[in-house]
mmCIF file of C-alpha atoms and ligand atoms in Angstrom:
data_model
loop_
_atom_site.group_PDB
_atom_site.id
_atom_site.type_symbol
_atom_site.label_atom_id
_atom_site.label_comp_id
_atom_site.label_asym_id
_atom_site.label_seq_id
_atom_site.Cartn_x
_atom_site.Cartn_y
_atom_site.Cartn_z
ATOM 1 C CA MET X 1 0.048 -0.046 0.139
ATOM 2 C CA GLU X 2 1.332 3.457 -0.815
ATOM 3 C CA MET X 3 1.562 5.465 2.419
ATOM 4 C CA PRO X 4 1.704 9.258 2.483
ATOM 5 C CA LYS X 5 5.169 10.880 2.303
ATOM 6 C CA LEU X 6 5.733 12.259 5.998
ATOM 7 C CA PHE X 7 6.269 16.026 6.490
ATOM 8 C CA ILE X 8 5.259 15.556 10.104
ATOM 9 C CA PRO X 9 7.812 16.185 12.932
ATOM 10 C CA GLY X 10 8.535 12.654 13.445
ATOM 11 C CA PRO X 11 8.348 9.916 12.599
ATOM 12 C CA THR X 12 9.907 11.010 9.265
ATOM 13 C CA GLU X 13 10.795 9.265 5.898
ATOM 14 C CA VAL X 14 12.944 6.377 6.159
ATOM 15 C CA PRO X 15 15.012 5.712 2.989
ATOM 16 C CA ASP X 16 14.507 2.373 1.365
ATOM 17 C CA GLU X 17 18.204 1.437 1.780
ATOM 18 C CA VAL X 18 18.031 1.902 5.650
ATOM 19 C CA ARG X 19 14.530 0.072 5.890
ATOM 20 C CA LEU X 20 15.777 -2.773 3.859
ATOM 21 C CA ALA X 21 18.859 -3.099 6.043
ATOM 22 C CA MET X 22 16.421 -4.329 8.932
ATOM 23 C CA ALA X 23 15.730 -7.423 6.866
ATOM 24 C CA GLN X 24 19.258 -8.824 7.617
ATOM 25 C CA PRO X 25 19.186 -11.940 9.868
ATOM 26 C CA VAL X 26 19.060 -11.262 13.529
ATOM 27 C CA ILE X 27 22.270 -11.779 15.520
ATOM 28 C CA GLY X 28 22.820 -12.795 18.993
ATOM 29 C CA HIS X 29 23.448 -9.835 21.195
ATOM 30 C CA ARG X 30 26.394 -11.614 23.006
ATOM 31 C CA THR X 31 28.435 -12.173 19.743
ATOM 32 C CA LYS X 32 31.496 -10.811 18.243
ATOM 33 C CA ASP X 33 29.247 -9.628 15.420
ATOM 34 C CA MET X 34 27.439 -7.441 17.952
ATOM 35 C CA THR X 35 30.462 -6.088 19.497
ATOM 36 C CA GLU X 36 31.573 -5.125 15.766
ATOM 37 C CA LEU X 37 28.186 -3.365 15.002
ATOM 38 C CA TYR X 38 27.737 -1.631 18.136
ATOM 39 C CA GLY X 39 31.289 -0.492 18.520
ATOM 40 C CA GLY X 40 31.169 0.642 15.004
ATOM 41 C CA ILE X 41 27.903 2.595 15.590
ATOM 42 C CA VAL X 42 29.393 4.441 18.528
ATOM 43 C CA GLU X 43 32.581 5.414 16.707
ATOM 44 C CA LYS X 44 30.536 6.643 13.835
ATOM 45 C CA LEU X 45 28.169 8.748 16.106
ATOM 46 C CA GLN X 46 31.376 10.266 17.783
ATOM 47 C CA LYS X 47 32.769 11.087 14.348
ATOM 48 C CA LEU X 48 29.526 12.559 13.109
ATOM 49 C CA PHE X 49 29.226 14.870 16.022
ATOM 50 C CA ASN X 50 32.922 15.471 16.501
ATOM 51 C CA THR X 51 33.023 14.297 20.108
ATOM 52 C CA ASN X 52 34.876 12.219 22.515
ATOM 53 C CA HIS X 53 31.917 12.214 24.832
ATOM 54 C CA TYR X 54 30.311 8.795 25.963
ATOM 55 C CA VAL X 55 27.732 7.785 23.552
ATOM 56 C CA MET X 56 25.030 5.379 24.374
ATOM 57 C CA VAL X 57 22.364 4.160 21.977
ATOM 58 C CA ILE X 58 19.309 2.649 23.927
ATOM 59 C CA THR X 59 16.260 0.623 22.946
ATOM 60 C CA SER X 60 13.670 3.223 23.965
ATOM 61 C CA SER X 61 11.854 6.203 22.664
ATOM 62 C CA GLY X 62 13.359 9.656 23.573
ATOM 63 C CA THR X 63 11.299 10.081 26.627
ATOM 64 C CA GLY X 64 13.036 7.178 28.355
ATOM 65 C CA VAL X 65 16.377 8.881 28.207
ATOM 66 C CA MET X 66 14.923 12.268 29.304
ATOM 67 C CA GLU X 67 13.781 10.279 32.414
ATOM 68 C CA GLY X 68 17.187 8.482 32.595
ATOM 69 C CA THR X 69 19.120 11.752 32.560
ATOM 70 C CA VAL X 70 17.081 13.118 35.496
ATOM 71 C CA ARG X 71 17.582 9.786 37.438
ATOM 72 C CA ASN X 72 21.211 9.733 36.624
ATOM 73 C CA LEU X 73 22.231 13.279 37.472
ATOM 74 C CA VAL X 74 19.761 14.540 40.085
ATOM 75 C CA ASN X 75 19.777 13.642 43.692
ATOM 76 C CA ARG X 76 17.510 16.407 44.585
ATOM 77 C CA THR X 77 17.271 19.654 42.597
ATOM 78 C CA VAL X 78 16.778 20.486 38.849
ATOM 79 C CA LEU X 79 15.757 23.510 37.027
ATOM 80 C CA HIS X 80 13.938 23.091 33.974
ATOM 81 C CA GLY X 81 13.682 25.585 31.013
ATOM 82 C CA ALA X 82 10.507 25.061 28.872
ATOM 83 C CA CYS X 83 8.546 26.765 26.250
ATOM 84 C CA GLY X 84 6.208 24.082 25.128
ATOM 85 C CA ALA X 85 4.722 20.534 25.481
ATOM 86 C CA PHE X 86 8.074 18.785 25.492
ATOM 87 C CA GLY X 87 9.735 20.990 27.940
ATOM 88 C CA LYS X 88 6.764 20.600 30.193
ATOM 89 C CA ARG X 89 6.880 16.874 29.945
ATOM 90 C CA TRP X 90 10.704 16.793 31.017
ATOM 91 C CA TYR X 91 9.603 19.051 34.304
ATOM 92 C CA GLN X 92 6.796 16.497 34.888
ATOM 93 C CA ILE X 93 9.198 13.651 34.498
ATOM 94 C CA SER X 94 11.447 15.285 37.194
ATOM 95 C CA GLN X 95 8.363 15.628 39.474
ATOM 96 C CA ALA X 96 7.151 12.184 38.924
ATOM 97 C CA ASN X 97 10.575 10.841 40.028
ATOM 98 C CA GLY X 98 10.265 12.856 43.352
ATOM 99 C CA LYS X 99 12.889 15.629 42.513
ATOM 100 C CA GLU X 100 12.587 19.157 43.667
ATOM 101 C CA ALA X 101 12.054 20.602 40.117
ATOM 102 C CA ASP X 102 11.768 24.392 39.411
ATOM 103 C CA LEU X 103 10.580 25.635 36.116
ATOM 104 C CA VAL X 104 11.443 28.710 34.142
ATOM 105 C CA TRP X 105 8.546 29.034 31.639
ATOM 106 C CA ALA X 106 8.594 31.008 28.358
ATOM 107 C CA ASP X 107 5.263 31.248 26.738
ATOM 108 C CA TRP X 108 3.952 29.271 23.626
ATOM 109 C CA GLY X 109 5.952 30.458 20.606
ATOM 110 C CA LYS X 110 8.601 32.327 22.855
ATOM 111 C CA ALA X 111 12.100 30.870 23.432
ATOM 112 C CA VAL X 112 13.705 30.375 26.847
ATOM 113 C CA LYS X 113 16.374 33.175 27.038
ATOM 114 C CA PRO X 114 19.679 33.123 28.751
ATOM 115 C CA ASP X 115 18.507 36.039 31.061
ATOM 116 C CA MET X 116 15.618 34.046 32.416
ATOM 117 C CA ILE X 117 17.664 31.273 33.401
ATOM 118 C CA ALA X 118 20.374 33.663 34.996
ATOM 119 C CA GLU X 119 17.575 35.299 37.017
ATOM 120 C CA LYS X 120 16.414 32.122 38.501
ATOM 121 C CA ILE X 121 19.494 30.034 38.835
ATOM 122 C CA VAL X 122 21.292 30.349 42.302
ATOM 123 C CA LYS X 123 25.117 29.256 42.521
ATOM 124 C CA GLY X 124 25.325 25.762 43.799
ATOM 125 C CA LYS X 125 21.594 25.151 43.977
ATOM 126 C CA TYR X 126 20.832 23.286 41.087
ATOM 127 C CA GLU X 127 22.566 19.910 40.219
ATOM 128 C CA LEU X 128 21.115 19.992 36.600
ATOM 129 C CA VAL X 129 19.546 22.702 34.325
ATOM 130 C CA ALA X 130 17.346 20.714 31.688
ATOM 131 C CA VAL X 131 16.368 22.691 28.711
ATOM 132 C CA THR X 132 14.576 21.627 25.407
ATOM 133 C CA HIS X 133 16.724 22.307 22.442
ATOM 134 C CA ASN X 134 14.108 22.380 19.785
ATOM 135 C CA GLU X 135 10.527 22.527 20.928
ATOM 136 C CA THR X 136 8.496 20.533 18.506
ATOM 137 C CA SER X 137 5.245 21.726 19.621
ATOM 138 C CA THR X 138 6.023 25.525 18.899
ATOM 139 C CA GLY X 139 8.969 25.341 16.354
ATOM 140 C CA VAL X 140 11.017 27.284 18.873
ATOM 141 C CA ARG X 141 14.854 26.618 18.827
ATOM 142 C CA ASN X 142 16.161 27.922 22.258
ATOM 143 C CA PRO X 143 19.681 29.402 22.747
ATOM 144 C CA THR X 144 20.938 26.488 24.724
ATOM 145 C CA ASP X 145 24.724 27.189 24.109
ATOM 146 C CA GLU X 146 24.382 30.366 26.263
ATOM 147 C CA ILE X 147 22.141 28.578 28.767
ATOM 148 C CA ALA X 148 24.683 25.935 29.030
ATOM 149 C CA LYS X 149 27.408 28.579 29.860
ATOM 150 C CA ILE X 150 25.214 30.100 32.724
ATOM 151 C CA ALA X 151 24.625 26.592 34.145
ATOM 152 C CA HIS X 152 28.176 25.713 34.145
ATOM 153 C CA GLU X 153 29.071 29.034 35.697
ATOM 154 C CA ASN X 154 26.734 28.323 38.483
ATOM 155 C CA ASP X 155 27.940 24.791 39.182
ATOM 156 C CA ALA X 156 25.060 22.945 37.437
ATOM 157 C CA LEU X 157 25.557 20.151 34.752
ATOM 158 C CA VAL X 158 23.303 20.935 31.659
ATOM 159 C CA ALA X 159 21.058 18.695 29.699
ATOM 160 C CA ILE X 160 19.180 19.438 26.388
ATOM 161 C CA ASP X 161 16.417 17.579 24.620
ATOM 162 C CA ALA X 162 17.530 17.488 21.197
ATOM 163 C CA VAL X 163 15.082 14.820 20.122
ATOM 164 C CA SER X 164 13.754 16.762 16.965
ATOM 165 C CA SER X 165 16.982 18.559 16.167
ATOM 166 C CA LEU X 166 20.048 16.388 16.451
ATOM 167 C CA GLY X 167 21.112 14.970 13.083
ATOM 168 C CA GLY X 168 19.495 18.003 11.387
ATOM 169 C CA ASP X 169 20.486 21.136 13.174
ATOM 170 C CA MET X 170 24.091 21.822 14.032
ATOM 171 C CA ILE X 171 24.825 21.161 17.734
ATOM 172 C CA ASP X 172 28.044 21.168 19.371
ATOM 173 C CA VAL X 173 27.524 18.401 21.743
ATOM 174 C CA ASN X 174 30.643 19.088 23.633
ATOM 175 C CA LYS X 175 29.059 22.043 25.257
ATOM 176 C CA TYR X 176 26.542 19.804 27.079
ATOM 177 C CA ASP X 177 26.854 17.228 29.662
ATOM 178 C CA VAL X 178 23.830 15.043 28.200
ATOM 179 C CA VAL X 179 22.297 15.413 24.720
ATOM 180 C CA VAL X 180 19.136 13.485 24.514
ATOM 181 C CA SER X 181 17.836 12.428 21.248
ATOM 182 C CA SER X 182 15.811 9.715 19.317
ATOM 183 C CA SER X 183 15.966 7.995 16.124
ATOM 184 C CA GLN X 184 12.625 8.893 14.389
ATOM 185 C CA LYS X 185 13.193 12.486 13.447
ATOM 186 C CA ALA X 186 16.347 14.118 11.920
ATOM 187 C CA PHE X 187 18.030 10.684 11.796
ATOM 188 C CA ALA X 188 15.319 9.487 9.339
ATOM 189 C CA LEU X 189 15.008 6.024 11.200
ATOM 190 C CA PRO X 190 12.130 4.228 12.340
ATOM 191 C CA PRO X 191 11.257 4.851 16.051
ATOM 192 C CA GLY X 192 12.586 2.676 18.814
ATOM 193 C CA LEU X 193 16.343 3.961 19.434
ATOM 194 C CA ALA X 194 17.184 6.886 21.929
ATOM 195 C CA PHE X 195 20.678 8.357 22.236
ATOM 196 C CA ALA X 196 22.502 9.954 25.198
ATOM 197 C CA ILE X 197 25.638 11.773 24.493
ATOM 198 C CA VAL X 198 27.249 11.987 27.981
ATOM 199 C CA SER X 199 30.302 14.135 29.199
ATOM 200 C CA GLU X 200 33.027 12.945 31.730
ATOM 201 C CA ALA X 201 31.682 15.408 34.302
ATOM 202 C CA ALA X 202 28.051 13.795 33.907
ATOM 203 C CA MET X 203 29.672 10.264 34.234
ATOM 204 C CA GLU X 204 31.431 11.394 37.563
ATOM 205 C CA LYS X 205 28.472 12.861 38.911
ATOM 206 C CA THR X 206 26.113 9.774 38.282
ATOM 207 C CA LYS X 207 28.508 7.705 40.329
ATOM 208 C CA SER X 208 27.271 9.420 43.342
ATOM 209 C CA VAL X 209 23.678 9.608 42.612
ATOM 210 C CA GLU X 210 21.322 7.255 44.315
ATOM 211 C CA GLY X 211 18.148 5.613 42.755
ATOM 212 C CA ARG X 212 19.430 5.817 39.286
ATOM 213 C CA GLY X 213 17.045 2.954 38.554
ATOM 214 C CA TYR X 214 18.213 -0.082 36.347
ATOM 215 C CA TYR X 215 17.409 0.154 32.750
ATOM 216 C CA PHE X 216 18.726 3.649 31.912
ATOM 217 C CA ASP X 217 21.649 3.576 34.375
ATOM 218 C CA PHE X 218 24.506 5.204 32.734
ATOM 219 C CA VAL X 219 26.991 3.459 34.793
ATOM 220 C CA THR X 220 25.791 -0.055 33.916
ATOM 221 C CA LEU X 221 25.303 0.952 30.298
ATOM 222 C CA LEU X 222 28.763 2.268 30.058
ATOM 223 C CA LYS X 223 30.373 -0.599 32.145
ATOM 224 C CA ARG X 224 28.920 -2.970 29.569
ATOM 225 C CA TYR X 225 30.039 -1.093 26.719
ATOM 226 C CA GLU X 226 33.504 -0.804 27.888
ATOM 227 C CA LYS X 227 33.706 -4.465 28.712
ATOM 228 C CA ASN X 228 32.870 -5.729 25.050
ATOM 229 C CA LYS X 229 30.890 -2.955 23.378
ATOM 230 C CA GLN X 230 27.534 -4.468 24.028
ATOM 231 C CA HIS X 231 24.413 -3.652 25.911
ATOM 232 C CA PRO X 232 23.341 -4.702 29.377
ATOM 233 C CA THR X 233 19.907 -5.903 28.086
ATOM 234 C CA THR X 234 18.807 -7.224 24.570
ATOM 235 C CA PRO X 235 18.919 -4.234 22.151
ATOM 236 C CA ALA X 236 16.649 -3.808 19.096
ATOM 237 C CA VAL X 237 19.170 -5.524 16.816
ATOM 238 C CA SER X 238 17.425 -4.695 13.456
ATOM 239 C CA LEU X 239 17.095 -1.042 14.316
ATOM 240 C CA LEU X 240 20.941 -1.063 15.108
ATOM 241 C CA TYR X 241 21.426 -2.431 11.621
ATOM 242 C CA ALA X 242 19.400 0.491 10.157
ATOM 243 C CA LEU X 243 21.284 3.046 12.293
ATOM 244 C CA ASP X 244 24.538 1.538 11.103
ATOM 245 C CA VAL X 245 23.687 2.034 7.483
ATOM 246 C CA GLN X 246 22.149 5.494 7.975
ATOM 247 C CA LEU X 247 25.242 6.730 9.877
ATOM 248 C CA ASP X 248 27.126 5.869 6.781
ATOM 249 C CA ARG X 249 24.797 7.882 4.794
ATOM 250 C CA MET X 250 24.888 10.874 7.281
ATOM 251 C CA LEU X 251 28.744 10.692 7.394
ATOM 252 C CA LYS X 252 28.877 10.743 3.648
ATOM 253 C CA GLU X 253 26.717 13.836 3.354
ATOM 254 C CA GLY X 254 28.540 15.486 6.113
ATOM 255 C CA MET X 255 27.101 17.269 9.220
ATOM 256 C CA GLN X 256 27.682 20.715 7.792
ATOM 257 C CA ALA X 257 26.008 19.915 4.439
ATOM 258 C CA ARG X 258 23.069 18.223 6.332
ATOM 259 C CA TYR X 259 22.749 21.400 8.284
ATOM 260 C CA GLU X 260 22.835 23.515 5.399
ATOM 261 C CA ARG X 261 20.105 21.442 3.616
ATOM 262 C CA HIS X 262 17.902 21.863 6.661
ATOM 263 C CA VAL X 263 18.404 25.417 6.643
ATOM 264 C CA LYS X 264 17.630 25.737 2.997
ATOM 265 C CA MET X 265 14.368 23.836 3.638
ATOM 266 C CA MET X 266 13.316 25.983 6.576
ATOM 267 C CA LYS X 267 13.817 29.157 4.510
ATOM 268 C CA ILE X 268 11.676 27.790 1.770
ATOM 269 C CA VAL X 269 8.819 27.031 4.236
ATOM 270 C CA GLN X 270 9.289 30.290 5.937
ATOM 271 C CA GLU X 271 9.221 32.471 2.897
ATOM 272 C CA TRP X 272 6.400 30.562 1.700
ATOM 273 C CA ALA X 273 4.273 31.031 4.682
ATOM 274 C CA LYS X 274 5.027 34.759 4.953
ATOM 275 C CA LYS X 275 4.087 35.261 1.117
ATOM 276 C CA ARG X 276 0.876 33.643 1.387
ATOM 277 C CA GLY X 277 -0.308 35.754 4.489
ATOM 278 C CA PHE X 278 0.267 33.225 7.239
ATOM 279 C CA ALA X 279 2.605 34.241 10.306
ATOM 280 C CA LEU X 280 5.360 32.209 11.956
ATOM 281 C CA PHE X 281 4.392 31.133 15.353
ATOM 282 C CA ALA X 282 7.769 31.078 16.876
ATOM 283 C CA GLU X 283 9.376 34.407 17.481
ATOM 284 C CA GLU X 284 11.972 35.787 15.235
ATOM 285 C CA GLY X 285 15.405 34.718 15.924
ATOM 286 C CA TYR X 286 14.549 31.533 17.582
ATOM 287 C CA ARG X 287 13.094 29.450 14.794
ATOM 288 C CA SER X 288 13.621 25.827 14.417
ATOM 289 C CA VAL X 289 15.772 24.704 11.649
ATOM 290 C CA THR X 290 13.905 21.217 11.573
ATOM 291 C CA VAL X 291 10.133 22.249 11.934
ATOM 292 C CA THR X 292 8.220 25.320 11.077
ATOM 293 C CA THR X 293 5.006 25.995 13.114
ATOM 294 C CA VAL X 294 2.806 28.234 10.946
ATOM 295 C CA GLU X 295 0.200 30.349 12.581
ATOM 296 C CA ASN X 296 -3.140 29.831 10.719
ATOM 297 C CA THR X 297 -3.864 33.544 10.259
ATOM 298 C CA LEU X 298 -6.092 32.867 7.188
ATOM 299 C CA GLY X 299 -8.425 30.706 9.089
ATOM 300 C CA ILE X 300 -8.176 27.487 6.948
ATOM 301 C CA SER X 301 -9.356 24.261 8.114
ATOM 302 C CA VAL X 302 -5.953 22.435 8.870
ATOM 303 C CA LYS X 303 -7.735 19.084 9.011
ATOM 304 C CA GLU X 304 -9.355 19.527 5.543
ATOM 305 C CA LEU X 305 -6.035 20.550 3.997
ATOM 306 C CA ASN X 306 -4.398 17.597 5.527
ATOM 307 C CA ASP X 307 -7.276 15.065 4.359
ATOM 308 C CA GLU X 308 -6.613 16.498 0.951
ATOM 309 C CA LEU X 309 -3.048 16.361 1.059
ATOM 310 C CA VAL X 310 -3.179 12.754 2.288
ATOM 311 C CA LYS X 311 -5.284 11.919 -0.994
ATOM 312 C CA ARG X 312 -2.267 13.300 -2.859
ATOM 313 C CA GLY X 313 0.293 11.270 -0.918
ATOM 314 C CA MET X 314 1.479 13.684 1.758
ATOM 315 C CA ARG X 315 0.976 14.430 5.349
ATOM 316 C CA ILE X 316 1.652 17.427 7.368
ATOM 317 C CA SER X 317 0.860 18.094 11.183
ATOM 318 C CA ASN X 318 -1.944 19.891 12.982
ATOM 319 C CA GLY X 319 -0.978 22.062 15.814
ATOM 320 C CA TYR X 320 0.103 20.545 19.103
ATOM 321 C CA GLY X 321 -2.683 20.041 21.760
ATOM 322 C CA ASP X 322 -4.316 23.518 22.257
ATOM 323 C CA LEU X 323 -2.576 24.746 19.148
ATOM 324 C CA LYS X 324 -4.715 22.557 16.859
ATOM 325 C CA GLU X 325 -6.302 24.433 13.959
ATOM 326 C CA LYS X 326 -4.575 27.581 15.367
ATOM 327 C CA THR X 327 -1.279 26.459 13.831
ATOM 328 C CA PHE X 328 -0.084 23.776 11.546
ATOM 329 C CA ARG X 329 3.411 22.278 11.299
ATOM 330 C CA ILE X 330 5.599 21.389 8.607
ATOM 331 C CA ALA X 331 8.559 19.339 9.182
ATOM 332 C CA HIS X 332 11.670 19.768 7.170
ATOM 333 C CA MET X 333 13.986 17.120 8.692
ATOM 334 C CA GLY X 334 15.673 13.949 7.994
ATOM 335 C CA GLU X 335 16.103 12.980 4.431
ATOM 336 C CA LEU X 336 13.505 15.459 2.917
ATOM 337 C CA THR X 337 15.125 17.646 0.200
ATOM 338 C CA PRO X 338 14.383 21.138 -0.782
ATOM 339 C CA ALA X 339 12.576 19.619 -4.041
ATOM 340 C CA ASP X 340 10.245 17.656 -1.724
ATOM 341 C CA ILE X 341 9.214 20.652 0.234
ATOM 342 C CA ARG X 342 8.603 22.696 -2.867
ATOM 343 C CA GLY X 343 6.551 19.839 -4.146
ATOM 344 C CA LEU X 344 4.528 19.885 -0.805
ATOM 345 C CA LEU X 345 4.057 23.526 -0.922
ATOM 346 C CA GLY X 346 2.813 23.457 -4.434
ATOM 347 C CA GLU X 347 0.252 20.833 -3.496
ATOM 348 C CA ILE X 348 -0.941 23.118 -0.545
ATOM 349 C CA ASP X 349 -1.215 26.166 -2.818
ATOM 350 C CA GLU X 350 -3.172 24.300 -5.413
ATOM 351 C CA ILE X 351 -5.643 22.981 -2.659
ATOM 352 C CA LEU X 352 -6.011 26.333 -0.911
ATOM 353 C CA GLU X 353 -6.430 28.217 -4.310
ATOM 354 C CA ALA X 354 -9.232 25.780 -5.153
ATOM 355 C CA LYS X 355 -10.808 26.781 -1.971
ATOM 356 C CA GLY X 356 -10.454 30.556 -2.654
ATOM 357 C CA VAL X 357 -8.225 31.140 0.265
ATOM 358 C CA TYR X 358 -6.083 33.023 -1.876
HETATM 359 C C1 LIG P 1 11.295 17.898 21.543
HETATM 360 C C2 LIG P 1 10.910 16.508 21.822
HETATM 361 N N1 LIG P 1 11.072 16.031 23.064
HETATM 362 C C3 LIG P 1 10.783 14.598 23.323
HETATM 363 C C4 LIG P 1 9.860 13.994 22.577
HETATM 364 C C5 LIG P 1 9.592 12.611 22.855
HETATM 365 O O1 LIG P 1 10.252 11.852 22.189
HETATM 366 P P1 LIG P 1 9.978 10.250 22.001
HETATM 367 O O2 LIG P 1 8.505 10.258 21.335
HETATM 368 O O3 LIG P 1 11.013 9.601 21.210
HETATM 369 O O4 LIG P 1 9.815 9.648 23.500
HETATM 370 C C6 LIG P 1 9.654 14.516 21.353
HETATM 371 C C7 LIG P 1 8.771 13.830 20.499
HETATM 372 O O5 LIG P 1 8.026 14.362 19.608
HETATM 373 C C8 LIG P 1 9.942 15.729 20.981
HETATM 374 O O6 LIG P 1 9.577 16.293 19.734
#
């Protein structure tokens, strides 16, 4: 069956070569083959992101590692910087794990600014500052480099949620203690794998944290990796095959070129939206490179538009939660190209012109 091409902010389109890699025979997870596969994957990830930080690939969605980060790095206190649904989720995760969590909240469509964090942070009070890098619900990209600097100056570790940006946007992972991501967005893989890129300082801290749990315990994960480049539990072997092939593709394109392709697609969508009389929901200067949230200033039915698009073999996203129908989201991440984006926008124009919207 022909499925609509995905212009939604995850899961994204998976290239055939990557999908087919999953059809290889499953291997035992305690074999030399696994050592080679997973060891190679970690090396490729370090190369792609230009880092010597520890890299862990865990069978989970990104939320698991968001929870794992809090459990590994926080005995008591954490400061969250949030500006949308996923930032709020991380704050709720900390609360659900019994941590003393404080929140710096920027309104929907606005970014968490460094001075907001600077105002709230107290030297030595917070063990961790946790901020969303790319808020998928609003299309906001937070200035996390500056926030990381403030966190470190105040003796806190810093973790970012780069679930919808790592692998598409350019992120210097070396500036952070934990970078969280997952497979189904800018990596253009199926859902099911999550990434934790962890600094030496974070690994040091985690050893002194109690109640780290079992599945996401960074100490156990790293110990097993260092023993023979394997996992403590059975990993999703087939997804690791896909990741391995996709990493070769990503390295071949190069992270800089990949980022530039994403910027190009972002500009096409932003210019199109403004030209047609829509507004951009995220504040200027803080707009996502991987997903654009368009404010529905023309009052179209987003649902009807999407239904029509699906008939034409494409799918976009309605607004998230309360932003449904007030906004819609066009993802430009993963393996999509400027030509794909122009094709999508051409179809949207045809549909909206036929409805007399413009
Ligand atoms: C910014 C952000 N953080 C976290 C998540 C949750 O990730 P997962 O669905 O992989 O658990 C998402 C998913 O859309 C996201 O966009």
